[in-house]
Amino acid sequence: MKLSNSSQYAIRILTYITIQNESLINAFKLSQTLQIPYKFLTKIMTALVKADLVESTRGREGGFRLKKEASKIKVDDILNIFNDNMKKEECLLGIGQCDTHCKCALHDQWMEPKLLLQKMFRESNLEAISKKATKV
Amino acid sequence: MKLSNSSQYAIRILTYITIQNESLINAFKLSQTLQIPYKFLTKIMTALVKADLVESTRGREGGFRLKKEASKIKVDDILNIFNDNMKKEECLLGIGQCDTHCKCALHDQWMEPKLLLQKMFRESNLEAISKKATKV
DNA sequence: AATTAATACCACCTTTAAGTAGTAATTAAA
DNA sequence: TTTAATTACTACTTAAAGGTGGTATTAATT
């Protein structure tokens, strides 16, 4: 029951970029301050650029910035990139579809926390969460 | 955000054993009815036996049965075996300890679903959940 | 006593996530 | 125009999860 390293890193990266609010931040700086292996970080940045959450400037003095307003980027958008989000009807025990008519042993108990998690991921945006963080 | 295959399988296996309530069920039967690869299932059974949730009888006519009352086996006990449970202060974003004084960007939003999940895992027992299941 | 049907054990193979290495392409500054 | 600093791309390596194979051990049945 946890997020993948890629998702964790990506959320931290985007939070930090939001907080800094500089015109451009480069990969070396991000890697240093967030303590994420440089080469792995650049791989994640490429994914964020491809997903249109971030835009990059190449060459000397280049770097990264958000491509949309921070308030428009949801945590769910980030998780989607790494296939780490909560799928609608997916069964917690991995037995195909799970609904009121065909319930796995944990279906009932799972409903409430699952809905809260979905809500959390879909409604939390970068602007809001970056204000709350006291560490990145 | 999901359980490991081992945890999923283990919960299903134990639920099925609880529902059947036979004196002994063997690995072949479990593998067939639950559609779990035989060799992988036997590996999981060994873990369940070592964790004292299940006891085995070897030799011809042998098999498995619960070692305690179903009401005494919590979902959390099962997840613990496969290191798949929710650790107390573990940060959702993987930045060490997370508490009210040192908060990651998702700390506040994570508290409520996290508590519900912990409650669900700690309070759900095999007897209760096996009654609710309409599939295994 | 031999056979058969079961679990236990150990080592291996496969797939996916995580992380690393090197080089090409780009652009600002010297 | 050269150099330095940056992202982009491709391929590889490592670690962990998921899964398989073969044999030893056990115990009831024949």
Tab-separated table of C-alpha atoms (C1' of nucleotides) in Angstrom:
chain	number	residue	atom	x	y	z
A	1	MET	CA	0.000	0.000	0.000
A	2	LYS	CA	2.297	2.768	-1.167
A	3	LEU	CA	3.115	5.001	-4.116
A	4	SER	CA	5.915	4.075	-6.507
A	5	ASN	CA	9.232	5.895	-6.176
A	6	SER	CA	8.568	7.635	-9.472
A	7	SER	CA	5.258	9.066	-8.251
A	8	GLN	CA	6.737	10.127	-4.925
A	9	TYR	CA	9.646	11.831	-6.651
A	10	ALA	CA	7.427	13.512	-9.246
A	11	ILE	CA	5.102	14.996	-6.627
A	12	ARG	CA	8.073	16.302	-4.642
A	13	ILE	CA	9.693	17.772	-7.747
A	14	LEU	CA	6.551	19.578	-8.851
A	15	THR	CA	5.862	20.806	-5.331
A	16	TYR	CA	9.359	22.241	-5.138
A	17	ILE	CA	9.094	23.927	-8.519
A	18	THR	CA	5.788	25.460	-7.413
A	19	ILE	CA	7.240	26.747	-4.160
A	20	GLN	CA	10.335	28.239	-5.784
A	21	ASN	CA	8.352	30.073	-8.420
A	22	GLU	CA	11.543	30.868	-10.347
A	23	SER	CA	11.561	31.276	-14.097
A	24	LEU	CA	13.615	28.121	-14.636
A	25	ILE	CA	15.063	25.424	-12.376
A	26	ASN	CA	17.573	22.955	-13.753
A	27	ALA	CA	17.904	19.229	-13.130
A	28	PHE	CA	21.126	19.509	-11.137
A	29	LYS	CA	19.539	21.901	-8.649
A	30	LEU	CA	16.467	19.686	-8.295
A	31	SER	CA	18.588	16.594	-7.832
A	32	GLN	CA	20.674	18.304	-5.143
A	33	THR	CA	17.925	19.847	-3.078
A	34	LEU	CA	15.509	16.934	-3.302
A	35	GLN	CA	18.186	14.259	-2.934
A	36	ILE	CA	17.019	12.322	-5.959
A	37	PRO	CA	19.596	10.484	-8.117
A	38	TYR	CA	20.384	12.855	-11.008
A	39	LYS	CA	19.977	10.360	-13.812
A	40	PHE	CA	16.724	9.020	-12.445
A	41	LEU	CA	15.432	12.536	-11.968
A	42	THR	CA	16.106	13.525	-15.568
A	43	LYS	CA	14.188	10.449	-16.666
A	44	ILE	CA	11.216	11.588	-14.592
A	45	MET	CA	11.507	15.148	-15.954
A	46	THR	CA	11.275	13.784	-19.486
A	47	ALA	CA	8.032	12.028	-18.526
A	48	LEU	CA	6.632	15.205	-16.962
A	49	VAL	CA	7.489	17.172	-20.102
A	50	LYS	CA	5.871	14.550	-22.347
A	51	ALA	CA	2.767	14.666	-20.143
A	52	ASP	CA	2.591	18.443	-20.638
A	53	LEU	CA	2.804	19.260	-16.943
A	54	VAL	CA	6.232	20.844	-17.367
A	55	GLU	CA	8.001	22.657	-20.177
A	56	SER	CA	11.725	22.605	-20.721
A	57	THR	CA	14.297	24.970	-22.174
A	58	ARG	CA	17.363	23.230	-23.574
A	59	GLY	CA	20.912	24.476	-23.702
A	60	ARG	CA	22.912	26.706	-21.408
A	61	GLU	CA	20.791	28.567	-18.842
A	62	GLY	CA	18.019	26.110	-19.591
A	63	GLY	CA	15.802	24.255	-17.160
A	64	PHE	CA	12.219	23.452	-16.276
A	65	ARG	CA	9.055	25.319	-15.329
A	66	LEU	CA	5.386	24.403	-14.933
A	67	LYS	CA	3.437	24.462	-18.165
A	68	LYS	CA	0.093	25.293	-16.494
A	69	GLU	CA	-0.990	27.142	-13.391
A	70	ALA	CA	-0.166	25.165	-10.257
A	71	SER	CA	-3.849	25.237	-9.293
A	72	LYS	CA	-4.689	23.385	-12.507
A	73	ILE	CA	-2.347	20.455	-11.855
A	74	LYS	CA	-3.954	17.721	-9.752
A	75	VAL	CA	-2.095	14.989	-7.879
A	76	ASP	CA	-4.144	12.527	-9.905
A	77	ASP	CA	-2.624	13.914	-13.134
A	78	ILE	CA	0.808	13.068	-11.774
A	79	LEU	CA	-0.113	9.556	-10.631
A	80	ASN	CA	-1.647	8.834	-14.023
A	81	ILE	CA	1.716	9.302	-15.709
A	82	PHE	CA	3.237	6.457	-13.726
A	83	ASN	CA	0.121	4.274	-13.721
A	84	ASP	CA	-0.084	4.637	-9.993
A	85	ASN	CA	-3.631	5.901	-9.645
A	86	MET	CA	-6.807	4.296	-8.298
A	87	LYS	CA	-8.778	2.616	-11.043
A	88	LYS	CA	-12.552	2.907	-10.771
A	89	GLU	CA	-13.877	-0.609	-10.223
A	90	GLU	CA	-10.611	-2.426	-9.651
A	91	CYS	CA	-10.846	-5.061	-6.946
A	92	LEU	CA	-8.566	-4.719	-3.934
A	93	LEU	CA	-7.972	-8.472	-4.034
A	94	GLY	CA	-7.375	-8.551	-7.772
A	95	ILE	CA	-10.478	-10.608	-8.684
A	96	GLY	CA	-11.649	-8.655	-11.729
A	97	GLN	CA	-14.506	-6.219	-11.267
A	98	CYS	CA	-15.870	-5.636	-7.811
A	99	ASP	CA	-19.298	-4.121	-7.176
A	100	THR	CA	-22.325	-4.515	-4.939
A	101	HIS	CA	-23.436	-7.631	-6.786
A	102	CYS	CA	-20.082	-9.345	-6.981
A	103	LYS	CA	-18.114	-8.538	-3.854
A	104	CYS	CA	-14.685	-9.681	-2.755
A	105	ALA	CA	-14.144	-10.268	0.958
A	106	LEU	CA	-12.915	-6.716	1.506
A	107	HIS	CA	-15.278	-4.864	-0.829
A	108	ASP	CA	-17.490	-3.279	1.846
A	109	GLN	CA	-14.641	-2.112	4.076
A	110	TRP	CA	-12.658	-0.850	1.112
A	111	MET	CA	-15.359	1.473	-0.269
A	112	GLU	CA	-14.977	4.298	2.217
A	113	PRO	CA	-11.172	4.663	2.290
A	114	LYS	CA	-11.074	4.148	-1.465
A	115	LEU	CA	-13.492	7.023	-2.088
A	116	LEU	CA	-11.500	9.259	0.230
A	117	LEU	CA	-8.287	8.400	-1.590
A	118	GLN	CA	-9.820	9.090	-4.978
A	119	LYS	CA	-11.176	12.388	-3.697
A	120	MET	CA	-7.784	13.287	-2.274
A	121	PHE	CA	-5.950	12.539	-5.507
A	122	ARG	CA	-8.502	14.225	-7.758
A	123	GLU	CA	-9.055	17.339	-5.716
A	124	SER	CA	-5.567	18.122	-4.428
A	125	ASN	CA	-3.759	20.540	-6.692
A	126	LEU	CA	-0.151	21.673	-6.631
A	127	GLU	CA	-0.870	25.195	-5.457
A	128	ALA	CA	-2.812	23.987	-2.438
A	129	ILE	CA	-0.473	21.213	-1.338
A	130	SER	CA	2.714	23.201	-1.856
A	131	LYS	CA	1.455	25.796	0.627
A	132	LYS	CA	0.986	23.168	3.307
A	133	ALA	CA	4.348	21.444	2.994
A	134	THR	CA	6.977	22.141	5.631
A	135	LYS	CA	9.436	19.816	3.909
A	136	VAL	CA	10.073	18.660	0.350
B	1	MET	CA	-1.650	2.144	-4.515
B	2	LYS	CA	-2.399	-1.556	-4.351
B	3	LEU	CA	-1.664	-4.719	-2.407
B	4	SER	CA	1.043	-7.113	-3.576
B	5	ASN	CA	-0.038	-10.289	-5.355
B	6	SER	CA	1.136	-12.316	-2.380
B	7	SER	CA	-1.113	-10.393	0.009
B	8	GLN	CA	-4.077	-10.572	-2.337
B	9	TYR	CA	-3.624	-14.318	-2.791
B	10	ALA	CA	-3.105	-14.929	0.922
B	11	ILE	CA	-6.307	-13.104	1.892
B	12	ARG	CA	-8.271	-15.026	-0.712
B	13	ILE	CA	-6.795	-18.346	0.375
B	14	LEU	CA	-7.585	-17.762	4.039
B	15	THR	CA	-11.066	-16.501	3.236
B	16	TYR	CA	-11.757	-19.622	1.233
B	17	ILE	CA	-10.434	-21.918	3.958
B	18	THR	CA	-12.678	-20.109	6.450
B	19	ILE	CA	-15.746	-20.449	4.249
B	20	GLN	CA	-15.187	-24.140	3.512
B	21	ASN	CA	-14.721	-25.030	7.149
B	22	GLU	CA	-13.471	-28.500	6.199
B	23	SER	CA	-10.995	-30.369	8.345
B	24	LEU	CA	-8.225	-30.135	5.748
B	25	ILE	CA	-7.892	-28.536	2.316
B	26	ASN	CA	-4.932	-29.357	0.107
B	27	ALA	CA	-2.859	-27.098	-2.094
B	28	PHE	CA	-4.108	-28.593	-5.357
B	29	LYS	CA	-7.729	-27.842	-4.464
B	30	LEU	CA	-6.864	-24.291	-3.404
B	31	SER	CA	-4.857	-23.692	-6.556
B	32	GLN	CA	-7.728	-24.958	-8.731
B	33	THR	CA	-10.610	-23.106	-7.144
B	34	LEU	CA	-8.786	-19.840	-6.550
B	35	GLN	CA	-6.926	-19.909	-9.878
B	36	ILE	CA	-3.548	-19.295	-8.287
B	37	PRO	CA	-0.431	-20.906	-9.830
B	38	TYR	CA	0.189	-24.093	-7.804
B	39	LYS	CA	3.870	-23.541	-7.142
B	40	PHE	CA	3.378	-19.961	-6.089
B	41	LEU	CA	0.506	-20.951	-3.859
B	42	THR	CA	2.561	-23.569	-2.016
B	43	LYS	CA	5.195	-20.927	-1.395
B	44	ILE	CA	2.551	-18.677	0.164
B	45	MET	CA	1.178	-21.568	2.234
B	46	THR	CA	4.646	-22.149	3.673
B	47	ALA	CA	4.745	-18.496	4.729
B	48	LEU	CA	1.296	-18.756	6.330
B	49	VAL	CA	2.368	-21.867	8.228
B	50	LYS	CA	5.575	-20.199	9.427
B	51	ALA	CA	3.521	-17.205	10.569
B	52	ASP	CA	1.324	-19.549	12.619
B	53	LEU	CA	-1.900	-18.570	10.882
B	54	VAL	CA	-2.238	-21.990	9.305
B	55	GLU	CA	-1.178	-25.489	10.300
B	56	SER	CA	-0.304	-28.225	7.877
B	57	THR	CA	-0.526	-31.995	7.843
B	58	ARG	CA	2.025	-33.666	5.610
B	59	GLY	CA	1.733	-36.900	3.702
B	60	ARG	CA	-1.170	-38.559	1.988
B	61	GLU	CA	-4.560	-37.119	2.965
B	62	GLY	CA	-2.736	-34.097	4.301
B	63	GLY	CA	-3.536	-30.426	3.787
B	64	PHE	CA	-4.062	-27.134	5.565
B	65	ARG	CA	-6.400	-25.690	8.176
B	66	LEU	CA	-6.499	-22.485	10.212
B	67	LYS	CA	-4.422	-22.604	13.357
B	68	LYS	CA	-6.598	-20.119	15.267
B	69	GLU	CA	-10.240	-19.116	15.245
B	70	ALA	CA	-11.112	-17.135	12.129
B	71	SER	CA	-12.325	-14.270	14.322
B	72	LYS	CA	-8.818	-14.005	15.803
B	73	ILE	CA	-7.033	-13.571	12.466
B	74	LYS	CA	-6.933	-9.952	11.324
B	75	VAL	CA	-6.252	-8.771	7.772
B	76	ASP	CA	-3.365	-6.809	9.230
B	77	ASP	CA	-1.752	-10.064	10.452
B	78	ILE	CA	-1.770	-11.293	6.868
B	79	LEU	CA	-0.355	-8.095	5.376
B	80	ASN	CA	2.438	-8.104	7.963
B	81	ILE	CA	3.758	-11.392	6.617
B	82	PHE	CA	4.389	-9.854	3.210
B	83	ASN	CA	5.498	-6.461	4.492
B	84	ASP	CA	2.502	-4.908	2.862
B	85	ASN	CA	0.964	-3.117	5.816
B	86	MET	CA	0.692	0.555	6.717
B	87	LYS	CA	3.570	1.659	8.885
B	88	LYS	CA	2.740	4.152	11.607
B	89	GLU	CA	4.577	7.372	10.728
B	90	GLU	CA	5.745	6.480	7.249
B	91	CYS	CA	5.547	9.396	4.831
B	92	LEU	CA	3.391	8.966	1.739
B	93	LEU	CA	6.071	10.744	-0.278
B	94	GLY	CA	8.926	8.748	1.229
B	95	ILE	CA	10.586	11.647	3.065
B	96	GLY	CA	11.348	9.938	6.380
B	97	GLN	CA	9.029	10.635	9.280
B	98	CYS	CA	5.956	12.746	8.706
B	99	ASP	CA	4.075	14.428	11.544
B	100	THR	CA	2.340	17.685	12.394
B	101	HIS	CA	5.666	19.459	12.826
B	102	CYS	CA	7.364	18.135	9.721
B	103	LYS	CA	4.782	17.711	6.985
B	104	CYS	CA	5.156	16.551	3.420
B	105	ALA	CA	2.931	18.178	0.815
B	106	LEU	CA	0.265	15.492	1.185
B	107	HIS	CA	0.433	14.952	4.933
B	108	ASP	CA	-2.857	16.687	5.827
B	109	GLN	CA	-4.902	15.070	3.090
B	110	TRP	CA	-3.374	11.673	3.777
B	111	MET	CA	-4.264	11.523	7.468
B	112	GLU	CA	-7.936	10.686	7.117
B	113	PRO	CA	-7.776	7.947	4.469
B	114	LYS	CA	-4.698	6.531	6.148
B	115	LEU	CA	-6.481	6.191	9.492
B	116	LEU	CA	-9.427	4.535	7.797
B	117	LEU	CA	-7.138	2.076	6.050
B	118	GLN	CA	-5.324	1.213	9.256
B	119	LYS	CA	-8.651	0.745	11.017
B	120	MET	CA	-9.885	-1.459	8.202
B	121	PHE	CA	-6.805	-3.666	8.241
B	122	ARG	CA	-6.591	-3.919	12.016
B	123	GLU	CA	-10.248	-4.507	12.725
B	124	SER	CA	-11.297	-6.764	9.866
B	125	ASN	CA	-11.045	-10.405	10.807
B	126	LEU	CA	-11.428	-13.499	8.657
B	127	GLU	CA	-14.736	-14.597	10.136
B	128	ALA	CA	-16.354	-11.246	9.410
B	129	ILE	CA	-15.014	-10.711	5.907
B	130	SER	CA	-15.584	-14.269	4.738
B	131	LYS	CA	-19.300	-13.880	5.499
B	132	LYS	CA	-19.532	-10.832	3.264
B	133	ALA	CA	-17.760	-12.214	0.220
B	134	THR	CA	-19.824	-13.249	-2.775
B	135	LYS	CA	-16.720	-14.303	-4.686
B	136	VAL	CA	-13.277	-15.602	-3.799
C	1	DA	C1'	7.242	-53.185	2.362
C	2	DA	C1'	5.966	-50.610	-1.626
C	3	DT	C1'	3.190	-47.115	-3.539
C	4	DT	C1'	0.952	-42.933	-3.673
C	5	DA	C1'	-0.436	-38.368	-2.352
C	6	DA	C1'	0.581	-34.871	0.123
C	7	DT	C1'	3.794	-30.728	2.256
C	8	DA	C1'	8.798	-28.693	2.738
C	9	DC	C1'	12.797	-26.983	0.863
C	10	DC	C1'	16.167	-25.037	-2.273
C	11	DA	C1'	17.510	-23.127	-6.310
C	12	DC	C1'	16.438	-21.152	-10.381
C	13	DC	C1'	13.950	-18.241	-14.160
C	14	DT	C1'	11.117	-14.075	-15.697
C	15	DT	C1'	9.250	-9.593	-15.430
C	16	DT	C1'	9.026	-5.054	-13.792
C	17	DA	C1'	10.681	-1.153	-11.106
C	18	DA	C1'	14.626	1.425	-10.026
C	19	DG	C1'	18.752	3.341	-11.149
C	20	DT	C1'	23.103	4.300	-14.239
C	21	DA	C1'	26.070	5.524	-18.360
C	22	DG	C1'	27.222	7.721	-22.454
C	23	DT	C1'	26.371	10.594	-26.166
C	24	DA	C1'	23.661	13.737	-29.225
C	25	DA	C1'	21.295	18.102	-29.621
C	26	DT	C1'	20.650	22.735	-28.199
C	27	DT	C1'	21.680	27.379	-26.737
C	28	DA	C1'	23.895	31.194	-24.113
C	29	DA	C1'	28.179	33.147	-23.041
C	30	DA	C1'	33.033	33.964	-23.784
D	1	DT	C1'	33.244	30.529	-33.531
D	2	DT	C1'	34.424	27.944	-29.783
D	3	DT	C1'	33.224	26.467	-25.214
D	4	DA	C1'	30.359	25.333	-21.497
D	5	DA	C1'	26.016	24.161	-19.623
D	6	DT	C1'	22.058	22.388	-20.283
D	7	DT	C1'	17.989	18.866	-21.874
D	8	DA	C1'	16.899	14.540	-24.894
D	9	DC	C1'	17.642	9.993	-26.223
D	10	DT	C1'	19.072	5.159	-26.158
D	11	DA	C1'	20.765	1.472	-23.979
D	12	DC	C1'	22.324	-0.901	-20.141
D	13	DT	C1'	22.584	-2.730	-15.089
D	14	DT	C1'	20.664	-3.864	-10.569
D	15	DA	C1'	17.182	-5.162	-7.247
D	16	DA	C1'	12.804	-6.903	-6.038
D	17	DA	C1'	8.518	-9.153	-7.047
D	18	DG	C1'	6.411	-12.814	-9.223
D	19	DG	C1'	6.579	-17.365	-10.653
D	20	DT	C1'	8.610	-22.305	-11.815
D	21	DG	C1'	11.097	-26.919	-11.316
D	22	DG	C1'	12.946	-30.719	-8.985
D	23	DT	C1'	13.680	-33.405	-5.099
D	24	DA	C1'	13.343	-34.658	-0.149
D	25	DT	C1'	10.277	-35.805	3.488
D	26	DT	C1'	6.137	-37.516	5.465
D	27	DA	C1'	2.263	-40.541	6.238
D	28	DA	C1'	-1.957	-43.153	4.765
D	29	DT	C1'	-3.251	-46.852	1.776
D	30	DT	C1'	-2.440	-51.067	-0.654
